[in-house]
Amino acid sequence: MTKFIIIMLSAVFINNYVLSRFLGICPFLGVSKKLNQATGMSVAVIFVMLMATAVTWPLQTYLLTPNNLGYLQTIVFILVIATLVQLVEIILKRYIPSLHKSLGVYLPLITTNCAVLGVTILNIDEGYTFAESMINSLGSGLGFFLAMVMFSGVRSKLEGADIPKAFQGLPITLVAASITSLSFLGFSGVIENLFA
Protein backbone atom coordinates (compact mmCIF):
# COMPACT_ATOMS: atom_id res chain seq x y z
CA MET A 1 0.00 0.00 0.00
CA THR A 2 2.87 2.36 0.81
CA LYS A 3 4.32 1.80 -2.66
CA PHE A 4 1.02 2.85 -4.26
CA ILE A 5 0.99 6.06 -2.21
CA ILE A 6 4.59 6.83 -3.18
CA ILE A 7 3.85 6.18 -6.87
CA MET A 8 0.74 8.37 -6.72
CA LEU A 9 2.32 11.30 -4.89
CA SER A 10 5.47 11.11 -7.00
CA ALA A 11 3.43 11.21 -10.20
CA VAL A 12 1.45 14.24 -9.01
CA PHE A 13 4.22 16.32 -7.48
CA ILE A 14 7.76 15.13 -8.22
CA ASN A 15 7.50 13.57 -11.69
CA ASN A 16 4.71 15.83 -12.88
CA TYR A 17 4.50 15.22 -16.62
CA VAL A 18 3.95 18.89 -17.46
CA LEU A 19 6.04 20.75 -14.89
CA SER A 20 8.93 18.30 -14.35
CA ARG A 21 9.10 16.13 -17.46
CA PHE A 22 7.85 18.84 -19.84
CA LEU A 23 5.43 16.56 -21.66
CA GLY A 24 1.99 17.81 -22.70
CA ILE A 25 3.05 21.44 -23.05
CA CYS A 26 0.74 22.17 -26.03
CA PRO A 27 -2.55 21.84 -24.10
CA PHE A 28 -0.85 23.31 -21.01
CA LEU A 29 -0.16 26.56 -22.86
CA GLY A 30 -3.16 26.45 -25.20
CA VAL A 31 -6.10 25.52 -22.97
CA SER A 32 -5.10 27.07 -19.65
CA LYS A 33 -6.60 30.53 -20.26
CA LYS A 34 -9.95 29.66 -18.66
CA LEU A 35 -10.57 27.42 -15.67
CA ASN A 36 -13.51 25.54 -17.21
CA GLN A 37 -11.49 24.69 -20.34
CA ALA A 38 -8.48 23.65 -18.24
CA THR A 39 -10.69 21.45 -16.06
CA GLY A 40 -12.48 19.87 -19.03
CA MET A 41 -9.23 19.13 -20.84
CA SER A 42 -7.70 17.69 -17.66
CA VAL A 43 -10.62 15.35 -17.01
CA ALA A 44 -10.45 14.16 -20.63
CA VAL A 45 -6.68 13.57 -20.31
CA ILE A 46 -7.14 11.66 -17.02
CA PHE A 47 -9.75 9.43 -18.67
CA VAL A 48 -7.57 8.80 -21.73
CA MET A 49 -4.48 8.11 -19.59
CA LEU A 50 -6.33 5.56 -17.46
CA MET A 51 -8.01 3.84 -20.38
CA ALA A 52 -4.82 3.85 -22.46
CA THR A 53 -2.90 2.23 -19.61
CA ALA A 54 -5.66 -0.33 -19.07
CA VAL A 55 -5.37 -1.35 -22.73
CA THR A 56 -1.66 -0.88 -23.50
CA TRP A 57 -0.18 -2.62 -20.44
CA PRO A 58 -1.84 -5.99 -21.21
CA LEU A 59 -1.06 -5.56 -24.92
CA GLN A 60 2.62 -5.04 -24.17
CA THR A 61 2.81 -7.72 -21.48
CA TYR A 62 0.81 -10.49 -23.12
CA LEU A 63 1.11 -9.81 -26.85
CA LEU A 64 4.05 -7.65 -27.90
CA THR A 65 6.78 -8.79 -25.49
CA PRO A 66 6.11 -12.58 -25.64
CA ASN A 67 6.04 -12.47 -29.47
CA ASN A 68 9.17 -10.29 -29.81
CA LEU A 69 7.08 -7.44 -31.23
CA GLY A 70 8.32 -4.77 -28.81
CA TYR A 71 9.41 -2.63 -31.74
CA LEU A 72 5.72 -2.04 -32.54
CA GLN A 73 5.09 -0.51 -29.09
CA THR A 74 4.89 3.14 -30.16
CA ILE A 75 2.65 2.47 -33.17
CA VAL A 76 0.28 0.22 -31.21
CA PHE A 77 0.10 2.63 -28.28
CA ILE A 78 -0.63 5.62 -30.55
CA LEU A 79 -3.43 3.69 -32.28
CA VAL A 80 -4.96 2.81 -28.90
CA ILE A 81 -4.72 6.43 -27.72
CA ALA A 82 -6.21 7.77 -30.96
CA THR A 83 -9.14 5.39 -30.64
CA LEU A 84 -9.77 6.43 -27.03
CA VAL A 85 -9.59 10.14 -27.91
CA GLN A 86 -12.19 9.61 -30.63
CA LEU A 87 -14.38 7.92 -28.03
CA VAL A 88 -13.98 10.89 -25.66
CA GLU A 89 -14.76 13.32 -28.47
CA ILE A 90 -17.93 11.44 -29.41
CA ILE A 91 -19.08 11.34 -25.77
CA LEU A 92 -18.39 15.07 -25.20
CA LYS A 93 -20.05 16.08 -28.48
CA ARG A 94 -23.13 14.05 -27.56
CA TYR A 95 -23.49 14.83 -23.83
CA ILE A 96 -21.52 18.05 -23.15
CA PRO A 97 -21.55 20.02 -26.42
CA SER A 98 -20.56 23.30 -24.75
CA LEU A 99 -17.33 21.77 -23.41
CA HIS A 100 -16.70 20.05 -26.75
CA LYS A 101 -17.02 23.41 -28.52
CA SER A 102 -14.85 25.28 -26.00
CA LEU A 103 -12.04 22.71 -26.24
CA GLY A 104 -12.14 22.98 -30.01
CA VAL A 105 -9.01 21.78 -31.77
CA TYR A 106 -7.28 20.90 -28.50
CA LEU A 107 -9.48 17.85 -27.89
CA PRO A 108 -8.23 15.89 -30.93
CA LEU A 109 -4.72 17.00 -29.98
CA ILE A 110 -4.91 14.67 -26.94
CA THR A 111 -4.07 12.01 -29.53
CA THR A 112 -0.67 13.63 -30.01
CA ASN A 113 -0.29 14.66 -26.37
CA CYS A 114 3.08 13.21 -25.50
CA ALA A 115 2.10 13.05 -21.81
CA VAL A 116 -0.47 10.34 -22.61
CA LEU A 117 1.97 8.35 -24.72
CA GLY A 118 4.73 9.03 -22.19
CA VAL A 119 2.79 7.62 -19.24
CA THR A 120 1.93 4.42 -21.11
CA ILE A 121 5.53 3.82 -22.23
CA LEU A 122 7.09 4.79 -18.90
CA ASN A 123 4.75 2.41 -17.05
CA ILE A 124 6.31 -0.40 -19.06
CA ASP A 125 9.86 0.97 -18.79
CA GLU A 126 9.59 1.34 -15.00
CA GLY A 127 8.50 -2.30 -14.72
CA TYR A 128 5.24 -1.45 -12.96
CA THR A 129 2.62 -4.12 -12.42
CA PHE A 130 -0.85 -3.49 -13.84
CA ALA A 131 -2.10 -2.01 -10.55
CA GLU A 132 1.00 0.17 -10.17
CA SER A 133 0.61 1.33 -13.78
CA MET A 134 -2.99 2.33 -13.15
CA ILE A 135 -2.00 4.22 -9.97
CA ASN A 136 0.83 5.96 -11.85
CA SER A 137 -1.54 6.90 -14.68
CA LEU A 138 -4.10 8.28 -12.25
CA GLY A 139 -1.39 10.23 -10.43
CA SER A 140 0.00 11.52 -13.72
CA GLY A 141 -3.47 12.61 -14.79
CA LEU A 142 -4.07 14.33 -11.46
CA GLY A 143 -0.67 16.01 -11.81
CA PHE A 144 -1.72 17.23 -15.26
CA PHE A 145 -4.98 18.48 -13.73
CA LEU A 146 -3.11 20.26 -10.93
CA ALA A 147 -0.71 21.91 -13.38
CA MET A 148 -3.56 23.04 -15.65
CA VAL A 149 -5.67 24.47 -12.82
CA MET A 150 -2.70 26.20 -11.18
CA PHE A 151 -1.56 27.72 -14.45
CA SER A 152 -5.11 28.78 -15.28
CA GLY A 153 -5.10 30.78 -12.03
CA VAL A 154 -1.71 32.28 -12.86
CA ARG A 155 -2.89 33.28 -16.33
CA SER A 156 -6.06 34.87 -14.96
CA LYS A 157 -3.86 37.01 -12.68
CA LEU A 158 -1.68 37.94 -15.65
CA GLU A 159 -4.67 39.32 -17.56
CA GLY A 160 -5.13 42.08 -15.00
CA ALA A 161 -1.42 42.77 -14.53
CA ASP A 162 0.51 45.72 -15.95
CA ILE A 163 2.97 43.86 -18.17
CA PRO A 164 5.67 45.64 -20.18
CA LYS A 165 4.88 45.63 -23.90
CA ALA A 166 7.87 43.42 -24.78
CA PHE A 167 6.58 40.66 -22.45
CA GLN A 168 2.89 40.76 -23.39
CA GLY A 169 1.36 37.61 -24.85
CA LEU A 170 3.44 34.49 -25.26
CA PRO A 171 6.65 35.78 -23.56
CA ILE A 172 4.97 36.42 -20.19
CA THR A 173 3.10 33.11 -20.52
CA LEU A 174 6.40 31.25 -20.94
CA VAL A 175 8.00 33.14 -18.03
CA ALA A 176 5.01 32.32 -15.82
CA ALA A 177 5.13 28.66 -16.93
CA SER A 178 8.81 28.39 -16.04
CA ILE A 179 8.25 29.91 -12.59
CA THR A 180 5.32 27.55 -12.01
CA SER A 181 7.56 24.66 -13.05
CA LEU A 182 10.29 25.79 -10.65
CA SER A 183 7.82 25.69 -7.78
CA PHE A 184 7.52 21.91 -8.19
CA LEU A 185 11.25 21.32 -7.83
CA GLY A 186 10.84 21.83 -4.08
CA PHE A 187 8.95 18.52 -3.85
CA SER A 188 11.84 16.35 -5.03
CA GLY A 189 13.05 14.08 -2.25
CA VAL A 190 10.17 14.95 0.08
CA ILE A 191 7.83 12.07 -0.78
CA GLU A 192 10.49 9.35 -0.52
CA ASN A 193 11.66 10.71 2.85
CA LEU A 194 8.11 10.68 4.25
CA PHE A 195 7.87 6.91 3.83
CA ALA A 196 11.51 5.97 4.46
PDB file of C-alpha atoms in Angstrom:
ATOM      1  CA  MET A   1       0.000   0.000   0.000  1.00  0.00           C
ATOM      2  CA  THR A   2       2.871   2.363   0.808  1.00  0.00           C
ATOM      3  CA  LYS A   3       4.322   1.800  -2.663  1.00  0.00           C
ATOM      4  CA  PHE A   4       1.021   2.851  -4.258  1.00  0.00           C
ATOM      5  CA  ILE A   5       0.992   6.062  -2.206  1.00  0.00           C
ATOM      6  CA  ILE A   6       4.592   6.827  -3.177  1.00  0.00           C
ATOM      7  CA  ILE A   7       3.845   6.182  -6.868  1.00  0.00           C
ATOM      8  CA  MET A   8       0.735   8.372  -6.721  1.00  0.00           C
ATOM      9  CA  LEU A   9       2.324  11.305  -4.889  1.00  0.00           C
ATOM     10  CA  SER A  10       5.474  11.113  -6.996  1.00  0.00           C
ATOM     11  CA  ALA A  11       3.426  11.214 -10.204  1.00  0.00           C
ATOM     12  CA  VAL A  12       1.448  14.238  -9.013  1.00  0.00           C
ATOM     13  CA  PHE A  13       4.220  16.322  -7.476  1.00  0.00           C
ATOM     14  CA  ILE A  14       7.756  15.131  -8.218  1.00  0.00           C
ATOM     15  CA  ASN A  15       7.501  13.574 -11.687  1.00  0.00           C
ATOM     16  CA  ASN A  16       4.708  15.831 -12.884  1.00  0.00           C
ATOM     17  CA  TYR A  17       4.503  15.224 -16.618  1.00  0.00           C
ATOM     18  CA  VAL A  18       3.951  18.889 -17.458  1.00  0.00           C
ATOM     19  CA  LEU A  19       6.037  20.746 -14.887  1.00  0.00           C
ATOM     20  CA  SER A  20       8.931  18.300 -14.346  1.00  0.00           C
ATOM     21  CA  ARG A  21       9.103  16.127 -17.461  1.00  0.00           C
ATOM     22  CA  PHE A  22       7.851  18.841 -19.838  1.00  0.00           C
ATOM     23  CA  LEU A  23       5.428  16.565 -21.664  1.00  0.00           C
ATOM     24  CA  GLY A  24       1.994  17.808 -22.698  1.00  0.00           C
ATOM     25  CA  ILE A  25       3.047  21.439 -23.054  1.00  0.00           C
ATOM     26  CA  CYS A  26       0.738  22.166 -26.028  1.00  0.00           C
ATOM     27  CA  PRO A  27      -2.546  21.844 -24.095  1.00  0.00           C
ATOM     28  CA  PHE A  28      -0.854  23.306 -21.008  1.00  0.00           C
ATOM     29  CA  LEU A  29      -0.164  26.557 -22.863  1.00  0.00           C
ATOM     30  CA  GLY A  30      -3.157  26.453 -25.202  1.00  0.00           C
ATOM     31  CA  VAL A  31      -6.104  25.524 -22.974  1.00  0.00           C
ATOM     32  CA  SER A  32      -5.104  27.070 -19.650  1.00  0.00           C
ATOM     33  CA  LYS A  33      -6.598  30.527 -20.257  1.00  0.00           C
ATOM     34  CA  LYS A  34      -9.950  29.658 -18.661  1.00  0.00           C
ATOM     35  CA  LEU A  35     -10.573  27.416 -15.670  1.00  0.00           C
ATOM     36  CA  ASN A  36     -13.510  25.536 -17.213  1.00  0.00           C
ATOM     37  CA  GLN A  37     -11.486  24.688 -20.337  1.00  0.00           C
ATOM     38  CA  ALA A  38      -8.480  23.648 -18.244  1.00  0.00           C
ATOM     39  CA  THR A  39     -10.691  21.449 -16.062  1.00  0.00           C
ATOM     40  CA  GLY A  40     -12.480  19.867 -19.035  1.00  0.00           C
ATOM     41  CA  MET A  41      -9.232  19.130 -20.835  1.00  0.00           C
ATOM     42  CA  SER A  42      -7.698  17.689 -17.662  1.00  0.00           C
ATOM     43  CA  VAL A  43     -10.623  15.354 -17.011  1.00  0.00           C
ATOM     44  CA  ALA A  44     -10.451  14.157 -20.626  1.00  0.00           C
ATOM     45  CA  VAL A  45      -6.681  13.565 -20.306  1.00  0.00           C
ATOM     46  CA  ILE A  46      -7.144  11.657 -17.022  1.00  0.00           C
ATOM     47  CA  PHE A  47      -9.752   9.432 -18.668  1.00  0.00           C
ATOM     48  CA  VAL A  48      -7.573   8.803 -21.730  1.00  0.00           C
ATOM     49  CA  MET A  49      -4.478   8.111 -19.586  1.00  0.00           C
ATOM     50  CA  LEU A  50      -6.326   5.562 -17.459  1.00  0.00           C
ATOM     51  CA  MET A  51      -8.006   3.843 -20.382  1.00  0.00           C
ATOM     52  CA  ALA A  52      -4.816   3.854 -22.464  1.00  0.00           C
ATOM     53  CA  THR A  53      -2.904   2.235 -19.613  1.00  0.00           C
ATOM     54  CA  ALA A  54      -5.663  -0.328 -19.068  1.00  0.00           C
ATOM     55  CA  VAL A  55      -5.368  -1.352 -22.728  1.00  0.00           C
ATOM     56  CA  THR A  56      -1.658  -0.881 -23.498  1.00  0.00           C
ATOM     57  CA  TRP A  57      -0.183  -2.619 -20.435  1.00  0.00           C
ATOM     58  CA  PRO A  58      -1.841  -5.988 -21.211  1.00  0.00           C
ATOM     59  CA  LEU A  59      -1.061  -5.561 -24.924  1.00  0.00           C
ATOM     60  CA  GLN A  60       2.620  -5.041 -24.171  1.00  0.00           C
ATOM     61  CA  THR A  61       2.814  -7.724 -21.479  1.00  0.00           C
ATOM     62  CA  TYR A  62       0.809 -10.493 -23.122  1.00  0.00           C
ATOM     63  CA  LEU A  63       1.114  -9.812 -26.850  1.00  0.00           C
ATOM     64  CA  LEU A  64       4.046  -7.648 -27.897  1.00  0.00           C
ATOM     65  CA  THR A  65       6.778  -8.794 -25.494  1.00  0.00           C
ATOM     66  CA  PRO A  66       6.114 -12.584 -25.645  1.00  0.00           C
ATOM     67  CA  ASN A  67       6.043 -12.475 -29.467  1.00  0.00           C
ATOM     68  CA  ASN A  68       9.166 -10.287 -29.806  1.00  0.00           C
ATOM     69  CA  LEU A  69       7.078  -7.444 -31.232  1.00  0.00           C
ATOM     70  CA  GLY A  70       8.317  -4.773 -28.810  1.00  0.00           C
ATOM     71  CA  TYR A  71       9.415  -2.625 -31.740  1.00  0.00           C
ATOM     72  CA  LEU A  72       5.722  -2.037 -32.540  1.00  0.00           C
ATOM     73  CA  GLN A  73       5.092  -0.506 -29.088  1.00  0.00           C
ATOM     74  CA  THR A  74       4.891   3.142 -30.160  1.00  0.00           C
ATOM     75  CA  ILE A  75       2.651   2.471 -33.169  1.00  0.00           C
ATOM     76  CA  VAL A  76       0.278   0.221 -31.211  1.00  0.00           C
ATOM     77  CA  PHE A  77       0.100   2.632 -28.276  1.00  0.00           C
ATOM     78  CA  ILE A  78      -0.634   5.618 -30.547  1.00  0.00           C
ATOM     79  CA  LEU A  79      -3.429   3.688 -32.275  1.00  0.00           C
ATOM     80  CA  VAL A  80      -4.959   2.810 -28.898  1.00  0.00           C
ATOM     81  CA  ILE A  81      -4.717   6.429 -27.719  1.00  0.00           C
ATOM     82  CA  ALA A  82      -6.208   7.774 -30.963  1.00  0.00           C
ATOM     83  CA  THR A  83      -9.145   5.393 -30.636  1.00  0.00           C
ATOM     84  CA  LEU A  84      -9.769   6.425 -27.032  1.00  0.00           C
ATOM     85  CA  VAL A  85      -9.592  10.135 -27.911  1.00  0.00           C
ATOM     86  CA  GLN A  86     -12.187   9.609 -30.628  1.00  0.00           C
ATOM     87  CA  LEU A  87     -14.380   7.920 -28.031  1.00  0.00           C
ATOM     88  CA  VAL A  88     -13.981  10.894 -25.657  1.00  0.00           C
ATOM     89  CA  GLU A  89     -14.761  13.316 -28.470  1.00  0.00           C
ATOM     90  CA  ILE A  90     -17.935  11.444 -29.413  1.00  0.00           C
ATOM     91  CA  ILE A  91     -19.079  11.345 -25.773  1.00  0.00           C
ATOM     92  CA  LEU A  92     -18.387  15.065 -25.203  1.00  0.00           C
ATOM     93  CA  LYS A  93     -20.052  16.078 -28.475  1.00  0.00           C
ATOM     94  CA  ARG A  94     -23.134  14.055 -27.555  1.00  0.00           C
ATOM     95  CA  TYR A  95     -23.490  14.831 -23.832  1.00  0.00           C
ATOM     96  CA  ILE A  96     -21.518  18.046 -23.151  1.00  0.00           C
ATOM     97  CA  PRO A  97     -21.552  20.024 -26.423  1.00  0.00           C
ATOM     98  CA  SER A  98     -20.555  23.304 -24.755  1.00  0.00           C
ATOM     99  CA  LEU A  99     -17.331  21.767 -23.411  1.00  0.00           C
ATOM    100  CA  HIS A 100     -16.699  20.052 -26.747  1.00  0.00           C
ATOM    101  CA  LYS A 101     -17.020  23.407 -28.518  1.00  0.00           C
ATOM    102  CA  SER A 102     -14.854  25.281 -25.996  1.00  0.00           C
ATOM    103  CA  LEU A 103     -12.040  22.708 -26.236  1.00  0.00           C
ATOM    104  CA  GLY A 104     -12.140  22.982 -30.014  1.00  0.00           C
ATOM    105  CA  VAL A 105      -9.009  21.783 -31.768  1.00  0.00           C
ATOM    106  CA  TYR A 106      -7.278  20.897 -28.502  1.00  0.00           C
ATOM    107  CA  LEU A 107      -9.476  17.851 -27.888  1.00  0.00           C
ATOM    108  CA  PRO A 108      -8.231  15.893 -30.935  1.00  0.00           C
ATOM    109  CA  LEU A 109      -4.721  16.998 -29.981  1.00  0.00           C
ATOM    110  CA  ILE A 110      -4.907  14.673 -26.944  1.00  0.00           C
ATOM    111  CA  THR A 111      -4.067  12.007 -29.531  1.00  0.00           C
ATOM    112  CA  THR A 112      -0.668  13.626 -30.008  1.00  0.00           C
ATOM    113  CA  ASN A 113      -0.294  14.659 -26.368  1.00  0.00           C
ATOM    114  CA  CYS A 114       3.076  13.213 -25.504  1.00  0.00           C
ATOM    115  CA  ALA A 115       2.095  13.051 -21.811  1.00  0.00           C
ATOM    116  CA  VAL A 116      -0.466  10.345 -22.609  1.00  0.00           C
ATOM    117  CA  LEU A 117       1.974   8.348 -24.716  1.00  0.00           C
ATOM    118  CA  GLY A 118       4.727   9.034 -22.187  1.00  0.00           C
ATOM    119  CA  VAL A 119       2.792   7.616 -19.243  1.00  0.00           C
ATOM    120  CA  THR A 120       1.927   4.415 -21.114  1.00  0.00           C
ATOM    121  CA  ILE A 121       5.527   3.820 -22.232  1.00  0.00           C
ATOM    122  CA  LEU A 122       7.089   4.792 -18.896  1.00  0.00           C
ATOM    123  CA  ASN A 123       4.750   2.410 -17.048  1.00  0.00           C
ATOM    124  CA  ILE A 124       6.315  -0.405 -19.063  1.00  0.00           C
ATOM    125  CA  ASP A 125       9.860   0.970 -18.794  1.00  0.00           C
ATOM    126  CA  GLU A 126       9.590   1.343 -15.002  1.00  0.00           C
ATOM    127  CA  GLY A 127       8.500  -2.302 -14.717  1.00  0.00           C
ATOM    128  CA  TYR A 128       5.239  -1.447 -12.963  1.00  0.00           C
ATOM    129  CA  THR A 129       2.618  -4.118 -12.422  1.00  0.00           C
ATOM    130  CA  PHE A 130      -0.848  -3.485 -13.839  1.00  0.00           C
ATOM    131  CA  ALA A 131      -2.099  -2.008 -10.545  1.00  0.00           C
ATOM    132  CA  GLU A 132       1.004   0.174 -10.175  1.00  0.00           C
ATOM    133  CA  SER A 133       0.611   1.326 -13.775  1.00  0.00           C
ATOM    134  CA  MET A 134      -2.992   2.333 -13.147  1.00  0.00           C
ATOM    135  CA  ILE A 135      -1.997   4.224  -9.973  1.00  0.00           C
ATOM    136  CA  ASN A 136       0.830   5.960 -11.846  1.00  0.00           C
ATOM    137  CA  SER A 137      -1.540   6.903 -14.677  1.00  0.00           C
ATOM    138  CA  LEU A 138      -4.101   8.281 -12.247  1.00  0.00           C
ATOM    139  CA  GLY A 139      -1.385  10.233 -10.427  1.00  0.00           C
ATOM    140  CA  SER A 140      -0.002  11.516 -13.718  1.00  0.00           C
ATOM    141  CA  GLY A 141      -3.468  12.610 -14.791  1.00  0.00           C
ATOM    142  CA  LEU A 142      -4.074  14.327 -11.459  1.00  0.00           C
ATOM    143  CA  GLY A 143      -0.665  16.006 -11.814  1.00  0.00           C
ATOM    144  CA  PHE A 144      -1.723  17.230 -15.258  1.00  0.00           C
ATOM    145  CA  PHE A 145      -4.976  18.479 -13.728  1.00  0.00           C
ATOM    146  CA  LEU A 146      -3.111  20.262 -10.930  1.00  0.00           C
ATOM    147  CA  ALA A 147      -0.714  21.915 -13.377  1.00  0.00           C
ATOM    148  CA  MET A 148      -3.559  23.041 -15.648  1.00  0.00           C
ATOM    149  CA  VAL A 149      -5.671  24.468 -12.822  1.00  0.00           C
ATOM    150  CA  MET A 150      -2.698  26.200 -11.181  1.00  0.00           C
ATOM    151  CA  PHE A 151      -1.564  27.724 -14.455  1.00  0.00           C
ATOM    152  CA  SER A 152      -5.108  28.778 -15.282  1.00  0.00           C
ATOM    153  CA  GLY A 153      -5.100  30.777 -12.032  1.00  0.00           C
ATOM    154  CA  VAL A 154      -1.710  32.276 -12.861  1.00  0.00           C
ATOM    155  CA  ARG A 155      -2.890  33.281 -16.335  1.00  0.00           C
ATOM    156  CA  SER A 156      -6.059  34.873 -14.958  1.00  0.00           C
ATOM    157  CA  LYS A 157      -3.865  37.014 -12.681  1.00  0.00           C
ATOM    158  CA  LEU A 158      -1.678  37.939 -15.650  1.00  0.00           C
ATOM    159  CA  GLU A 159      -4.672  39.322 -17.563  1.00  0.00           C
ATOM    160  CA  GLY A 160      -5.132  42.083 -15.001  1.00  0.00           C
ATOM    161  CA  ALA A 161      -1.422  42.771 -14.528  1.00  0.00           C
ATOM    162  CA  ASP A 162       0.508  45.720 -15.951  1.00  0.00           C
ATOM    163  CA  ILE A 163       2.970  43.859 -18.165  1.00  0.00           C
ATOM    164  CA  PRO A 164       5.667  45.636 -20.184  1.00  0.00           C
ATOM    165  CA  LYS A 165       4.877  45.628 -23.904  1.00  0.00           C
ATOM    166  CA  ALA A 166       7.871  43.421 -24.778  1.00  0.00           C
ATOM    167  CA  PHE A 167       6.576  40.665 -22.448  1.00  0.00           C
ATOM    168  CA  GLN A 168       2.891  40.760 -23.391  1.00  0.00           C
ATOM    169  CA  GLY A 169       1.357  37.612 -24.852  1.00  0.00           C
ATOM    170  CA  LEU A 170       3.443  34.489 -25.262  1.00  0.00           C
ATOM    171  CA  PRO A 171       6.650  35.780 -23.565  1.00  0.00           C
ATOM    172  CA  ILE A 172       4.967  36.416 -20.193  1.00  0.00           C
ATOM    173  CA  THR A 173       3.096  33.113 -20.521  1.00  0.00           C
ATOM    174  CA  LEU A 174       6.395  31.250 -20.945  1.00  0.00           C
ATOM    175  CA  VAL A 175       7.999  33.136 -18.033  1.00  0.00           C
ATOM    176  CA  ALA A 176       5.008  32.315 -15.824  1.00  0.00           C
ATOM    177  CA  ALA A 177       5.125  28.659 -16.927  1.00  0.00           C
ATOM    178  CA  SER A 178       8.807  28.395 -16.043  1.00  0.00           C
ATOM    179  CA  ILE A 179       8.250  29.909 -12.590  1.00  0.00           C
ATOM    180  CA  THR A 180       5.319  27.551 -12.005  1.00  0.00           C
ATOM    181  CA  SER A 181       7.555  24.656 -13.045  1.00  0.00           C
ATOM    182  CA  LEU A 182      10.293  25.786 -10.651  1.00  0.00           C
ATOM    183  CA  SER A 183       7.815  25.695  -7.784  1.00  0.00           C
ATOM    184  CA  PHE A 184       7.517  21.909  -8.195  1.00  0.00           C
ATOM    185  CA  LEU A 185      11.253  21.324  -7.835  1.00  0.00           C
ATOM    186  CA  GLY A 186      10.841  21.828  -4.085  1.00  0.00           C
ATOM    187  CA  PHE A 187       8.949  18.521  -3.849  1.00  0.00           C
ATOM    188  CA  SER A 188      11.842  16.347  -5.030  1.00  0.00           C
ATOM    189  CA  GLY A 189      13.050  14.078  -2.247  1.00  0.00           C
ATOM    190  CA  VAL A 190      10.168  14.949   0.085  1.00  0.00           C
ATOM    191  CA  ILE A 191       7.826  12.069  -0.776  1.00  0.00           C
ATOM    192  CA  GLU A 192      10.485   9.354  -0.518  1.00  0.00           C
ATOM    193  CA  ASN A 193      11.655  10.709   2.853  1.00  0.00           C
ATOM    194  CA  LEU A 194       8.110  10.679   4.252  1.00  0.00           C
ATOM    195  CA  PHE A 195       7.873   6.912   3.832  1.00  0.00           C
ATOM    196  CA  ALA A 196      11.510   5.972   4.456  1.00  0.00           C
TER     197      ALA A 196
END
